[in-house]
Amino acid sequence: KEAWNFILSGGALFNHLDYSFTADNEDGSFKFGKGQPGGGGKTIRNQFRILAEFMKSINFTGMKPVTRDIVKIDGNEDASLYGLAEEGRSYALCLSRKDAAPAASVIGILLPAGSFKISYTDTKTGSETLANIDDHQGGWKQIKTPVYSEDIALKIVRSPK
């Protein structure tokens, strides 16, 4: 969660040490005991892969961190929103909730007139759900996410004319 939020806030590098690699466990299979400091393992490495693939799918070098002037959470106050935008063209966002109970969120986004493709990414499994915004007249648009637990990423890209 911290890596998604940091990178989609405009951070350039997220360094996470994986303590599951040891001299006796060169394959990253070390099992952590209860209360032992450190972290890592196959699960988190897979989640970092999902983040890397998401970032490779966008032109993040031309994007800037989003502000509440263009994207906001409508309703669900326990959620945080981080993201990058190339205003009018593409948006990469991550919604994080403190509550792990499955629920949907509603965001408001200021979009120009046109059509857009939305891709929701489950940050734990990498599965995607697709949606469209057709013939938006311009201005604020409410978008309801699929139900998710803890966090979800979404990509909004303007469709070619």
XYZ file of C-alpha atoms in Angstrom:
161
model
C 0.000 0.000 0.000
C 2.776 2.423 0.919
C 4.583 1.786 -2.379
C 1.459 2.487 -4.470
C 0.736 5.676 -2.539
C 4.331 6.903 -2.709
C 4.865 6.224 -6.419
C 1.464 7.628 -7.417
C 2.186 10.766 -5.379
C 5.108 11.488 -7.686
C 7.825 9.578 -5.815
C 10.685 8.445 -8.007
C 11.927 5.379 -6.158
C 10.566 2.981 -3.559
C 13.188 0.804 -1.900
C 11.855 -2.158 0.010
C 14.345 -4.596 1.468
C 13.179 -8.191 1.195
C 14.353 -9.999 4.322
C 13.181 -13.350 2.977
C 16.533 -13.624 1.165
C 19.209 -14.868 3.582
C 22.514 -16.664 3.285
C 20.690 -19.946 3.916
C 17.607 -19.013 1.828
C 19.009 -17.595 -1.388
C 15.709 -18.314 -3.150
C 13.770 -15.895 -0.910
C 11.978 -18.626 1.030
C 12.900 -17.607 4.597
C 9.838 -17.828 6.878
C 9.438 -15.073 9.451
C 8.637 -15.901 13.049
C 5.866 -14.099 14.914
C 7.050 -10.668 16.053
C 10.255 -10.850 14.021
C 11.223 -7.552 12.375
C 11.616 -7.271 8.647
C 9.412 -8.483 5.866
C 9.312 -9.766 2.367
C 8.428 -12.916 0.560
C 6.857 -14.087 -2.656
C 3.513 -12.363 -2.001
C 4.958 -8.869 -1.661
C 7.343 -9.411 -4.583
C 4.313 -10.292 -6.726
C 2.517 -7.135 -5.567
C 5.578 -5.043 -6.511
C 5.449 -6.676 -9.957
C 1.819 -5.551 -10.315
C 2.836 -1.988 -9.397
C 5.749 -2.064 -11.863
C 3.504 -3.309 -14.691
C 0.905 -0.634 -13.897
C 3.559 2.098 -14.004
C 5.024 0.765 -17.269
C 1.547 1.036 -18.829
C 1.390 4.829 -18.380
C 3.502 7.771 -19.553
C 4.340 8.809 -15.992
C 7.219 11.070 -17.069
C 4.678 13.511 -18.516
C 2.403 13.420 -15.461
C 2.085 15.521 -12.317
C 0.597 14.682 -8.907
C -3.174 15.230 -8.811
C -4.778 17.900 -6.678
C -8.298 18.254 -5.319
C -8.890 20.726 -8.139
C -9.166 17.801 -10.575
C -9.837 14.633 -8.512
C -11.645 14.177 -5.201
C -13.286 11.477 -3.145
C -17.066 11.844 -3.085
C -18.538 10.400 0.074
C -16.275 7.722 1.556
C -14.194 9.824 3.950
C -12.089 6.913 5.224
C -10.355 6.646 1.841
C -7.189 8.364 0.647
C -6.542 9.206 -2.984
C -3.137 9.471 -4.632
C -2.471 9.909 -8.295
C -0.718 11.314 -11.298
C -2.330 13.133 -14.197
C -1.568 14.351 -17.651
C -4.616 16.599 -17.497
C -7.176 15.925 -20.169
C -5.353 12.812 -21.431
C -4.588 10.241 -18.753
C -4.884 9.698 -15.030
C -3.339 7.036 -12.776
C -4.946 6.859 -9.341
C -4.856 4.708 -6.228
C -7.595 4.656 -3.600
C -6.697 3.352 -0.137
C -9.111 2.647 2.694
C -8.247 1.984 6.327
C -11.137 -0.465 6.579
C -10.397 -3.821 4.951
C -14.099 -4.672 4.556
C -15.011 -4.874 0.851
C -16.739 -1.735 -0.445
C -16.841 0.564 -3.445
C -15.744 4.193 -3.555
C -16.999 7.136 -5.560
C -14.606 9.707 -6.934
C -15.254 12.927 -8.756
C -12.914 13.822 -11.606
C -12.782 16.938 -13.746
C -12.593 15.735 -17.360
C -12.708 17.529 -20.689
C -15.374 16.607 -23.223
C -14.823 13.232 -24.846
C -14.774 9.503 -24.234
C -12.464 7.672 -21.827
C -11.454 4.111 -21.035
C -11.159 3.090 -17.379
C -9.117 0.166 -16.126
C -9.404 -0.823 -12.463
C -6.492 -2.915 -11.133
C -6.648 -5.097 -8.039
C -3.327 -4.229 -6.360
C -3.055 -7.677 -4.792
C -3.905 -9.950 -7.731
C -3.344 -7.751 -10.788
C -6.792 -8.594 -12.176
C -8.405 -5.820 -14.196
C -11.969 -4.616 -14.623
C -12.714 -2.405 -17.620
C -15.282 0.363 -18.072
C -15.956 3.302 -20.383
C -17.069 6.892 -20.135
C -18.826 7.638 -23.408
C -19.422 11.129 -24.816
C -18.754 13.073 -21.603
C -19.792 16.703 -22.096
C -16.924 18.073 -20.001
C -16.831 19.014 -16.316
C -17.041 16.903 -13.166
C -17.811 13.215 -13.627
C -18.622 10.801 -10.806
C -17.052 7.359 -11.099
C -17.982 4.433 -8.853
C -15.267 1.823 -8.427
C -15.861 -1.889 -8.257
C -15.974 -3.314 -4.726
C -12.442 -3.651 -3.343
C -10.619 -4.391 -0.091
C -8.093 -1.863 1.239
C -6.898 -0.396 -2.081
C -7.516 -0.298 -5.812
C -5.702 1.395 -8.694
C -7.391 2.912 -11.699
C -6.225 4.252 -14.998
C -8.365 6.666 -17.006
C -7.229 7.295 -20.576
C -8.855 9.534 -23.165
C -10.080 7.536 -26.163
C -8.737 8.551 -29.582
C -11.121 10.774 -31.543
